[in-house]
Tab-separated table of C-alpha atoms and ligand atoms in Angstrom:
chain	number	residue	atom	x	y	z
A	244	UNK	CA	-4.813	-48.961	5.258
A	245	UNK	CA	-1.399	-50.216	6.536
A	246	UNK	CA	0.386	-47.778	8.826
A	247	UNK	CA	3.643	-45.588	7.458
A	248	UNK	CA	6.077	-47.028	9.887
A	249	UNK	CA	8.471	-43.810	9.446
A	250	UNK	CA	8.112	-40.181	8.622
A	251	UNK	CA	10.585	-41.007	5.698
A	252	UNK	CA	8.440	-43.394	4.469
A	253	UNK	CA	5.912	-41.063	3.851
A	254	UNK	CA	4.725	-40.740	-0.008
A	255	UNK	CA	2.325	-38.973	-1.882
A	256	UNK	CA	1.532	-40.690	-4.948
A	257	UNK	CA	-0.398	-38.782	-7.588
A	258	UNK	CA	-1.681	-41.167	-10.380
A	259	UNK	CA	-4.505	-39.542	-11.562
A	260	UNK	CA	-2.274	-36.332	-12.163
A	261	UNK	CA	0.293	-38.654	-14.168
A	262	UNK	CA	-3.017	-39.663	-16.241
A	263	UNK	CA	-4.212	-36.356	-16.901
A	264	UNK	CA	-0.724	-35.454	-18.359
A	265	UNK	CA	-0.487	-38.000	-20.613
A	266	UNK	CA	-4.430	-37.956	-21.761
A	267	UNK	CA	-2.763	-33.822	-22.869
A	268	UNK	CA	-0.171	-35.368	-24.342
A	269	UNK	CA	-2.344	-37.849	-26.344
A	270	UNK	CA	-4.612	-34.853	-27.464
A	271	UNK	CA	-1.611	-33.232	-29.210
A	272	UNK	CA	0.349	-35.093	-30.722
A	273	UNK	CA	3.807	-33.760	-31.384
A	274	UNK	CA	3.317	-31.079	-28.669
A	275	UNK	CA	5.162	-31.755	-25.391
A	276	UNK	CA	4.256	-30.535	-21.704
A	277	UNK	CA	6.551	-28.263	-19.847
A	278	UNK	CA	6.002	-28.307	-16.458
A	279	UNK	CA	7.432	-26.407	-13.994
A	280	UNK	CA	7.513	-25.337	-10.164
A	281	UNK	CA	10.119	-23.972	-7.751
A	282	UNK	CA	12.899	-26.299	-6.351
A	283	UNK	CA	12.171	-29.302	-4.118
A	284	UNK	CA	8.602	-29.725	-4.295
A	285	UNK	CA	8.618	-32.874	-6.036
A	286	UNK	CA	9.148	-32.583	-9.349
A	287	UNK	CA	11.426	-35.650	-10.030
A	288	UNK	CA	9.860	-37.955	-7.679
A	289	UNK	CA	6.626	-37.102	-9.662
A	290	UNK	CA	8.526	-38.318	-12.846
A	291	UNK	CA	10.120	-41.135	-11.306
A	292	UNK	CA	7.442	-42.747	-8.954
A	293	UNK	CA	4.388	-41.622	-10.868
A	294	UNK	CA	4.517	-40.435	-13.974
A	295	UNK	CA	6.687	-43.697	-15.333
A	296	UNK	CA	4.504	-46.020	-14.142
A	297	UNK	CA	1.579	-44.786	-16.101
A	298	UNK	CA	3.538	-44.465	-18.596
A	299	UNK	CA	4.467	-48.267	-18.630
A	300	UNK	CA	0.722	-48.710	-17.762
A	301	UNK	CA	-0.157	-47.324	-20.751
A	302	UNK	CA	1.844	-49.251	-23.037
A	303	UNK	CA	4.473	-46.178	-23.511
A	304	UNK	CA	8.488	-46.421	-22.623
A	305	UNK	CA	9.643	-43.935	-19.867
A	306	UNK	CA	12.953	-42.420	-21.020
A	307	UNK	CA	14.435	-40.066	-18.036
A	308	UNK	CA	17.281	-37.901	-18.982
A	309	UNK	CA	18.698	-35.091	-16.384
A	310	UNK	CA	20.059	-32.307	-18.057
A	311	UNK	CA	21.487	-30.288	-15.443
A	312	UNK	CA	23.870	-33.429	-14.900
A	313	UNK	CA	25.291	-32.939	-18.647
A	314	UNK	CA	24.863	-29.623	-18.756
A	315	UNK	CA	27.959	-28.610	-21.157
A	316	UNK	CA	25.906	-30.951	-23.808
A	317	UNK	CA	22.029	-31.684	-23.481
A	318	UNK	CA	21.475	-33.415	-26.669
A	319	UNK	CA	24.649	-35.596	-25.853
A	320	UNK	CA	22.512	-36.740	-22.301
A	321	UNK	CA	19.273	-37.077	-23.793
A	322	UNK	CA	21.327	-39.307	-26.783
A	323	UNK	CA	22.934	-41.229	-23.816
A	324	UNK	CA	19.631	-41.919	-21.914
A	325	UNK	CA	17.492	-42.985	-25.307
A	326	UNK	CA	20.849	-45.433	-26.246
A	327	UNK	CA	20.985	-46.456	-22.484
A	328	UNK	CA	17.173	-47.525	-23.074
A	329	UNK	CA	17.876	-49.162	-26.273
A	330	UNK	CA	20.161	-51.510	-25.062
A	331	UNK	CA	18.277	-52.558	-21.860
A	332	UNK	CA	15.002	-53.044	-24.611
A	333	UNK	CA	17.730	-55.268	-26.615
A	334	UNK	CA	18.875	-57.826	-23.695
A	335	UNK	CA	15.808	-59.311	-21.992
A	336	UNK	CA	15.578	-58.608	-18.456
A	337	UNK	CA	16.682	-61.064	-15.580
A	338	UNK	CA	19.486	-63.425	-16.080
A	339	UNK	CA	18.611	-65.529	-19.011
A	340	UNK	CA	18.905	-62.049	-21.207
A	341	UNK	CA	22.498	-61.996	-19.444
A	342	UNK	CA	23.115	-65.626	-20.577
A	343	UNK	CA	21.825	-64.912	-23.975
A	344	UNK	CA	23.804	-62.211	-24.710
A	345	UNK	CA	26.912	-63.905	-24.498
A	346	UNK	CA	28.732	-64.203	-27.440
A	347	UNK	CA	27.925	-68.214	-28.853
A	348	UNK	CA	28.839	-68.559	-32.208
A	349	UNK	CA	29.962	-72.363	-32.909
A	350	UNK	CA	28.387	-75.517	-31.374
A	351	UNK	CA	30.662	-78.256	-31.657
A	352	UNK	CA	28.947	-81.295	-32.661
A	353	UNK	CA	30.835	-84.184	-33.263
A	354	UNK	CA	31.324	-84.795	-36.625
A	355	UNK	CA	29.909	-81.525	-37.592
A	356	UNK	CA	30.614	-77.901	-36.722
A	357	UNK	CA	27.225	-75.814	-36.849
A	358	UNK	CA	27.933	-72.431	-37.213
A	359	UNK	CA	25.371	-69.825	-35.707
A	360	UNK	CA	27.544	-66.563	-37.181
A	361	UNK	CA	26.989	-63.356	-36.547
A	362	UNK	CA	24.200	-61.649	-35.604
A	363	UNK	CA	22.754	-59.290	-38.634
A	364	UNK	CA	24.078	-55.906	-37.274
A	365	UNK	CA	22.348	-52.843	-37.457
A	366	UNK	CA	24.060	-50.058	-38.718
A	367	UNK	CA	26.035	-48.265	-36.293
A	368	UNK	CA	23.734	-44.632	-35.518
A	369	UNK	CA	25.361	-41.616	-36.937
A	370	UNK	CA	27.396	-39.889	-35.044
A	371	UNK	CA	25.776	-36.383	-35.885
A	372	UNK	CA	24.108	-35.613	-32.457
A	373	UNK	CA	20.817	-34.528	-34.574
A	374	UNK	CA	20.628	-37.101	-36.734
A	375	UNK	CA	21.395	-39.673	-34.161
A	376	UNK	CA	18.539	-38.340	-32.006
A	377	UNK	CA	16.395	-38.649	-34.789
A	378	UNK	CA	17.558	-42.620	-35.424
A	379	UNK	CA	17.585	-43.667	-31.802
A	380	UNK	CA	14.189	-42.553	-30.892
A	381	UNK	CA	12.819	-44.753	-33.939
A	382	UNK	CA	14.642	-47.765	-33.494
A	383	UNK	CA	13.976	-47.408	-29.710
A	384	UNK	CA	9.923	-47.235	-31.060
A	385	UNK	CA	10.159	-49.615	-33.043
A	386	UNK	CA	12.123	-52.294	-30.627
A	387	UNK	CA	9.625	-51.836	-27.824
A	388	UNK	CA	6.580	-50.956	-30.371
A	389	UNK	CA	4.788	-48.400	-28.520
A	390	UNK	CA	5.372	-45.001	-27.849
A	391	UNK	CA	8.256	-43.769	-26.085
A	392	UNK	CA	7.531	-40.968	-23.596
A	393	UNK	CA	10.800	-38.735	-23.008
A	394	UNK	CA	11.140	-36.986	-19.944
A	395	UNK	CA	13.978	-34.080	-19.998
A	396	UNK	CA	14.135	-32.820	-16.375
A	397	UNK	CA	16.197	-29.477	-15.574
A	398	UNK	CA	15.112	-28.094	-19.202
A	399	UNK	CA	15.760	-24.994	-18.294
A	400	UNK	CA	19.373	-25.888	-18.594
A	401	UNK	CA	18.658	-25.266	-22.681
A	402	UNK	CA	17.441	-21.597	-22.103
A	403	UNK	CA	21.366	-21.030	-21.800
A	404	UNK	CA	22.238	-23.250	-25.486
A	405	UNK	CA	22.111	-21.340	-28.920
A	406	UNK	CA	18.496	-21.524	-30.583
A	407	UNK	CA	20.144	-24.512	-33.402
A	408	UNK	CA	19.958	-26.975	-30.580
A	409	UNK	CA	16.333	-26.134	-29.640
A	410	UNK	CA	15.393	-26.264	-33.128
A	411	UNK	CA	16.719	-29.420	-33.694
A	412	UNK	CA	15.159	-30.936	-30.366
A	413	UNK	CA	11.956	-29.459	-31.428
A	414	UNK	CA	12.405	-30.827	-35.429
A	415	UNK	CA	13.134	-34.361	-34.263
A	416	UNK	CA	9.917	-34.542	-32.006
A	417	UNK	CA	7.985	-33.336	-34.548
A	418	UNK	CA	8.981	-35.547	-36.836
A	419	UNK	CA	8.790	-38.895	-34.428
A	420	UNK	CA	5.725	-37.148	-33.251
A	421	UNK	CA	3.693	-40.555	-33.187
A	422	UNK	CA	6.880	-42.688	-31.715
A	423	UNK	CA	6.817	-39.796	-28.975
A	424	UNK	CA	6.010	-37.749	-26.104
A	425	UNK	CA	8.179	-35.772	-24.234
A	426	UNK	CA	7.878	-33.614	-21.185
A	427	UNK	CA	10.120	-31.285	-19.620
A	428	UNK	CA	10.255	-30.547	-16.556
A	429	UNK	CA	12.583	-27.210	-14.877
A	430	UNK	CA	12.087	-25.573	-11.759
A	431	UNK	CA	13.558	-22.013	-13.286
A	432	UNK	CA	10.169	-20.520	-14.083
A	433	UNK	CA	12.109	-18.312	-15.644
A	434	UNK	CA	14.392	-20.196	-17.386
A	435	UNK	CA	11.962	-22.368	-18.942
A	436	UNK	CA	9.433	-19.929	-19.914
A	437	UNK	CA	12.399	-17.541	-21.744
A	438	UNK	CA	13.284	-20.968	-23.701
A	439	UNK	CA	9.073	-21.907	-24.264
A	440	UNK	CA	7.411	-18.108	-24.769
A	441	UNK	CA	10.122	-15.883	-26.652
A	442	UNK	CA	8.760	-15.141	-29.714
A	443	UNK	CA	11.179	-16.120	-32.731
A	444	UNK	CA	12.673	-18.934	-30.455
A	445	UNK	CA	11.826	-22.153	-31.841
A	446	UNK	CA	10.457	-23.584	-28.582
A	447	UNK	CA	7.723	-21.056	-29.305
A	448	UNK	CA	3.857	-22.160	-28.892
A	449	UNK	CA	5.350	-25.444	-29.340
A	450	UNK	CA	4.948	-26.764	-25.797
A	451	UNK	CA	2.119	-26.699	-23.497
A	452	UNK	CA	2.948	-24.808	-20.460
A	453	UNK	CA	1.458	-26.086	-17.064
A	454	UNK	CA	2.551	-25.270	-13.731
A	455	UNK	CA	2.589	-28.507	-11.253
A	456	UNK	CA	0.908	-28.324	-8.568
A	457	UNK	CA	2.400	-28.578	-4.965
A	458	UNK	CA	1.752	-31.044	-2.904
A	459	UNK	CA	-1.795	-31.049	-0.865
A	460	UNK	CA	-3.767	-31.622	2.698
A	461	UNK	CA	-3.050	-35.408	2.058
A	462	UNK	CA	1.160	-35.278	3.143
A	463	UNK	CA	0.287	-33.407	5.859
A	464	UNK	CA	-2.441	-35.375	7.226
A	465	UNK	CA	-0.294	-38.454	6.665
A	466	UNK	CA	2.910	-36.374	8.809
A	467	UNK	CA	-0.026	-35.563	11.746
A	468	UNK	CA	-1.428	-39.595	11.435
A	469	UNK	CA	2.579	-40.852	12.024
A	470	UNK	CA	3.083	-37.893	14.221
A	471	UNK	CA	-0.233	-39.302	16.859
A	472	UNK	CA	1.075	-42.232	16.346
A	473	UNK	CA	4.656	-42.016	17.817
A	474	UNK	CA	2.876	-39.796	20.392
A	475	UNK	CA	-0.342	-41.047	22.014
A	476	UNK	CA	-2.749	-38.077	23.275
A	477	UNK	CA	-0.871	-35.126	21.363
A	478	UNK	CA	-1.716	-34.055	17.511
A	479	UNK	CA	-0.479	-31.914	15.130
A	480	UNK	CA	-2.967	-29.189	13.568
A	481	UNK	CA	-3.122	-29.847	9.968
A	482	UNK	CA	-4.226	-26.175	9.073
A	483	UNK	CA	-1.103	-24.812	11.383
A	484	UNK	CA	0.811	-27.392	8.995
A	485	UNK	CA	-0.532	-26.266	6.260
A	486	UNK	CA	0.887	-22.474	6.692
A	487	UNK	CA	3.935	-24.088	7.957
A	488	UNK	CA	4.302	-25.531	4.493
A	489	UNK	CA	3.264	-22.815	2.473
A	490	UNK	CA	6.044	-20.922	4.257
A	491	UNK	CA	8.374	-23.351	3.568
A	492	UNK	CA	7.613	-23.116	-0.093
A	493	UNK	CA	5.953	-26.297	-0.151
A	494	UNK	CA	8.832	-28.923	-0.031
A	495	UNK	CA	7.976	-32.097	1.590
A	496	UNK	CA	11.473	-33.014	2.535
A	497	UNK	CA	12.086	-29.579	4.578
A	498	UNK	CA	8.777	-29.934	5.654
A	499	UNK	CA	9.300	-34.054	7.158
A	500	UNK	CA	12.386	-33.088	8.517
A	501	UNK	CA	10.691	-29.901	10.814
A	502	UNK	CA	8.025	-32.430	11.983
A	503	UNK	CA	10.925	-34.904	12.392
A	504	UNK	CA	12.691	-32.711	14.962
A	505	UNK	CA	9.178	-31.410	16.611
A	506	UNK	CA	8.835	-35.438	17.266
A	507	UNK	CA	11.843	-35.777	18.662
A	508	UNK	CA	10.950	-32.924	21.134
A	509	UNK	CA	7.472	-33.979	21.619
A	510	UNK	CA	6.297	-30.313	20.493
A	511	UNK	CA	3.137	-29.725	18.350
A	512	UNK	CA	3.708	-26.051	18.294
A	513	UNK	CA	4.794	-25.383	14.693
A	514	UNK	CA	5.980	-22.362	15.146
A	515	UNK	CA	8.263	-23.379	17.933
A	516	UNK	CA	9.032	-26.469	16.248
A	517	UNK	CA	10.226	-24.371	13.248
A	518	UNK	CA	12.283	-21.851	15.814
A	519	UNK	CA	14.339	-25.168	17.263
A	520	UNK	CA	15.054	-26.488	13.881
A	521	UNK	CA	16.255	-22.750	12.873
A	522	UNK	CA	18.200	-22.594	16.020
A	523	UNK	CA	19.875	-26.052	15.514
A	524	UNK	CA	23.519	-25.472	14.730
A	525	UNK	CA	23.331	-28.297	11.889
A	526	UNK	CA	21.165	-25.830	9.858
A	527	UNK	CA	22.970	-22.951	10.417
A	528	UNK	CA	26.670	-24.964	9.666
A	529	UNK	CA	24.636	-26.060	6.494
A	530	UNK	CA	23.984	-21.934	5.609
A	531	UNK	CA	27.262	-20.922	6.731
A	532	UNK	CA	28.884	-23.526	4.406
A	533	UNK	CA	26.596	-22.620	1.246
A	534	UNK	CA	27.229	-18.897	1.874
A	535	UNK	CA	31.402	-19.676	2.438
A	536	UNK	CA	31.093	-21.260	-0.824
A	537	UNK	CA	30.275	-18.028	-2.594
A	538	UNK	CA	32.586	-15.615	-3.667
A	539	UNK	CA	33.035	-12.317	-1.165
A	540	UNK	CA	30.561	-10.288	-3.581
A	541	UNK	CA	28.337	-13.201	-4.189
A	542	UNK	CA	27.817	-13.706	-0.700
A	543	UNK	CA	27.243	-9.663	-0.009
A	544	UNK	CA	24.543	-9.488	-3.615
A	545	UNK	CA	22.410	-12.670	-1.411
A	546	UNK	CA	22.853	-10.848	1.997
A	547	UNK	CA	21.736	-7.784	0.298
A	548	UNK	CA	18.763	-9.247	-1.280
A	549	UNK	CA	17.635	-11.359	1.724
A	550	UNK	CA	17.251	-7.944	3.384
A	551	UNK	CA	15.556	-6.697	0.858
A	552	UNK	CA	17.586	-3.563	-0.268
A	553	UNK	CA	17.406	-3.007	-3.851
A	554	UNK	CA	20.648	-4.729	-5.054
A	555	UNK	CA	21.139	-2.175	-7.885
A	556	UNK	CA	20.297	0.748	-6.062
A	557	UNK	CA	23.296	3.314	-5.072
A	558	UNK	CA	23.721	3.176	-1.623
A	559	UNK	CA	23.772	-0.851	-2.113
A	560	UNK	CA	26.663	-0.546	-4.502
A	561	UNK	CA	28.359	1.866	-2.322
A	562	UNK	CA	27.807	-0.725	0.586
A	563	UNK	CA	29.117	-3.640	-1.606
A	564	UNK	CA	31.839	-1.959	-2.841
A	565	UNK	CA	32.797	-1.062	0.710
A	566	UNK	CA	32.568	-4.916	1.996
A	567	UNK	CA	34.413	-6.034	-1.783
A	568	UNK	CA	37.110	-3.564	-1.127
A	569	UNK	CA	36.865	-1.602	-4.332
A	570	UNK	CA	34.235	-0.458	-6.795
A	571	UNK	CA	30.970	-2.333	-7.492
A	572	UNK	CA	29.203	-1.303	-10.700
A	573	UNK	CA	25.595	-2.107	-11.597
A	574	UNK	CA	27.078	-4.991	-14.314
A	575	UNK	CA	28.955	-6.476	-12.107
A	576	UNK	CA	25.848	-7.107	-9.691
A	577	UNK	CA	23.934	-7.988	-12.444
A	578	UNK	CA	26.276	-10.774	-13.286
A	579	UNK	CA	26.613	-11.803	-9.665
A	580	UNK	CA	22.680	-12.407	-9.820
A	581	UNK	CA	22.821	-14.552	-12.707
A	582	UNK	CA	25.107	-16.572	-11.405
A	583	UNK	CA	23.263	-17.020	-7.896
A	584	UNK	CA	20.104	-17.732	-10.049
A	585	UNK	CA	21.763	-20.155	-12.198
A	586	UNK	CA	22.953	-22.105	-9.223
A	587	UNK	CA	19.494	-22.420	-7.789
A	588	UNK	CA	20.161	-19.934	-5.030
A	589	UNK	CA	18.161	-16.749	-6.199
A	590	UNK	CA	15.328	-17.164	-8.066
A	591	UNK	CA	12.340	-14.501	-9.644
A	592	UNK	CA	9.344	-14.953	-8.312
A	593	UNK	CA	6.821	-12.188	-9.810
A	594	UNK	CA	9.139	-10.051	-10.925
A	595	UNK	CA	10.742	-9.893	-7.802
A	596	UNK	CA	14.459	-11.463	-7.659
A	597	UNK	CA	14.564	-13.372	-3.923
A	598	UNK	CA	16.133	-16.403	-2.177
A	599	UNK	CA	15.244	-19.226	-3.266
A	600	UNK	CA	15.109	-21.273	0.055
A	601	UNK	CA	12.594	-19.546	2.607
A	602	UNK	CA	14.336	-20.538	5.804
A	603	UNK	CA	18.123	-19.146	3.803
A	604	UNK	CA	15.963	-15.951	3.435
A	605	UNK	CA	15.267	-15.808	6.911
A	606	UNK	CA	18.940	-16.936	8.386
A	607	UNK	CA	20.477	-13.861	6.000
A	608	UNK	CA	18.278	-11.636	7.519
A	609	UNK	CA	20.058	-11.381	10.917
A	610	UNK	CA	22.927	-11.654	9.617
A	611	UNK	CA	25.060	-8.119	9.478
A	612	UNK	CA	25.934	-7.290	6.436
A	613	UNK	CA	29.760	-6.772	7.381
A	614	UNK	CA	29.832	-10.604	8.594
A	615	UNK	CA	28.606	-11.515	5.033
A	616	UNK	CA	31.178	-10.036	3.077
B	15	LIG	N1	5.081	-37.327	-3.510
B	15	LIG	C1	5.943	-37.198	-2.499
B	15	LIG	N2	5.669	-37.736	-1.294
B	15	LIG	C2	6.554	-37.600	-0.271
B	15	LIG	N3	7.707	-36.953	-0.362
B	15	LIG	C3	8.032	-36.390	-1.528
B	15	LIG	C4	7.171	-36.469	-2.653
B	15	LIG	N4	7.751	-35.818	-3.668
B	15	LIG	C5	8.906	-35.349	-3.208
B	15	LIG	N5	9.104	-35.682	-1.921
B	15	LIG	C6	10.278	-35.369	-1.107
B	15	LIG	O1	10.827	-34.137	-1.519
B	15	LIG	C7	12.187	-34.309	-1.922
B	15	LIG	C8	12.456	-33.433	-3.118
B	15	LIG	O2	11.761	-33.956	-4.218
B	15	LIG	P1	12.339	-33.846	-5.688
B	15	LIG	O3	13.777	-34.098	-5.715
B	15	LIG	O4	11.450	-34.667	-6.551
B	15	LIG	O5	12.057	-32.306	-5.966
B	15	LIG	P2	12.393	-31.477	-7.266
B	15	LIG	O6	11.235	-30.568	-7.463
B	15	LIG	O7	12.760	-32.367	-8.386
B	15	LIG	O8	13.664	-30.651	-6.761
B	15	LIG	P3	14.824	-29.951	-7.640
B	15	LIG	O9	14.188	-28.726	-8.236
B	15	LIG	O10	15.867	-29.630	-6.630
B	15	LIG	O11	15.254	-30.934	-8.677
B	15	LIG	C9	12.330	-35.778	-2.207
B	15	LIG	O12	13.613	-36.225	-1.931
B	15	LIG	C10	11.338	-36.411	-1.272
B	15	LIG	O13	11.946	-36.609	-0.011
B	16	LIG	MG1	14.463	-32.493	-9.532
């Protein structure tokens, strides 16, 4: 085994679960896999570094299409992303494809004029999003003649879109059901399970839900291997990284930046390497900012919840309305956590509405509450 030069260079790369995924996929026909897990943990990379390749292993064409980036119109980004494919399946990669897409139509020869003409064009796709989901996916089939495996990351981005969209989504991949796959991928559990479970919604029973797994023993023991390495004669403990992770919500960057600054020290403590990178005044500027962002009530409904007073509860509304200047009623704290959730920075986690990011969680809490608002 060659040696990971860097702590960045660090990766975990999970075939066999990439496999597995698409052996489910193959089993059902017409049913996609909707996979989620909390933020940062890996979810993308998974997509990107292993799930694609298998894909392409396999014959299949990896279509990726974010739709938290085009959020005001899903159907438009996951139109974009199959067209964007099309096109790079129509021009031949490397620089010949370049040359021969050029426009040649007449060779002179002398004497003679040989004329190419046009290439036969397709008809142009309809401009109905629905129908031109329907026509892209099987001419994109059909140029690259295998299946086409659609990845739609952020999904839970269509919990918020009227059921007609989800209908059609869910129409079209039936119907192209043997020209593709499609997973989604969200890290609202939420979110994605209001848009896959509610009964009478037309993602219903239609997709398989699976929850992906974190990442194991195998990042950490590569972070202690680099870690011995940069330091002869100390180690980390891989079981005291372990909890270090699992308190971190298991999210490798977070994780590789602690051991990162415990390096830099030449600490092996976790638990003092996590105080010093808790302590360092970049992380806190980095909280500050995120919480400055908010509005005044925003900021108070995440203060509020990171000390875990119940954020509907009276005396909570009293105290908000008392850092807002003026009267705080249940709806509007209700709206304030939607919004926070939406954004990624509350999320429900059994039942239980909490900050997202562990080490936010633990900043707000010695924080007083007047300094929030
Ligand atoms: N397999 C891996 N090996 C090493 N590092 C990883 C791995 N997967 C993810 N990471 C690290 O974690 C970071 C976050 O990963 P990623 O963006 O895939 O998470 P995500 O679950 O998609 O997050 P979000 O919910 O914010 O979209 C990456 O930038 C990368 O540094
Ligand atoms: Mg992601």
């Amino acid at each position: 085994m060659g040696e990971t030069r860097t702590f960045d260079s660090i990766e975990i790369r999970r075939p066999e679960l990439a496999r597995g995924y698409l052996g489910l996929l193959a089993a059902e026909p017409g049913r996609p896999l909707a996979l989620f897990a909390p933020r940062r943990v890996g979810k993308t990379h998974f997509l990107d570094h292993d799930l694609s390749p298998a894909a392409k292993q396999a014959g299949m064409l990896p279509v990726y299409a974010d739709l938290w980036l085009h959020r005001a119109d899903p159907l438009a980004a996951i139109n974009h992303a199959l067209e964007e494919a099309l096109d790079d399946a129509m021009i031949p990669d490397g620089r010949l494809g370049k040359v021969a897409k050029t426009p040649v139509r007449k060779i002179s020869v002398p004497g003679a004029s040989l004329d190419l003409g046009e290439a036969p064009q397709r008809r142009p796709l309809p401009a109905a999003p629905d129908l031109r989901l329907d026509a892209v996916l099987a001419r994109l089939a059909t140029q690259h003649g295998g299946k086409i495996l659609l990845m739609l990351d952020e999904a839970q981005t269509l919990a918020d879109f009227p059921a007609d969209l989800i209908a059609t989504l869910r129409a079209v991949l039936h119907k192209r059901k043997n020209q593709v796959d499609a997973v989604f991928t969200g890290s609202s559990q939420e979110g994605l399970a209001r848009l896959m479970t509610t009964v009478g919604a037309p993602m219903y029973q239609f997709a398989q839900l699976l929850s992906f797994p974190f990442l194991g023993e195998a990042y950490l023991q590569q972070l202690a291997v680099h870690f011995a390495s940069v330091h002869p004669g100390k180690a980390l403990d891989v079981a005291a990284l372990q909890t270090l992770f699992a308190r971190l919500g298991h999210k490798p960057a977070l994780l590789r930046d602690i051991v990162k600054s415990m390096s830099a020290e030449g600490i092996t403590d976790t638990h003092t390497g996590l105080q010093h990178f808790m302590a360092d005044e970049r992380q806190a500027a980095g909280w500050r900012a995120l919480l400055d962002a908010l509005s005044p009530l925003d900021r108070m409904v995440v203060t509020v919840i990171g000390q875990g007073r119940p954020p509907l509860g009276k005396e909570t509304l009293a105290l908000l309305g008392r850092g807002v200047g003026g009267k705080v009623t249940i709806s509007k704290v209700r709206a304030a956590i939607e919004k926070l959730k939406r954004n990624g920075i509350l999320s429900k986690a059994g039942g239980q509405i909490a900050i997202e990011d562990q080490l936010l969680a633990e900043y707000v809490t010695q924080l007083p509450l007047a300094a929030a608002g």
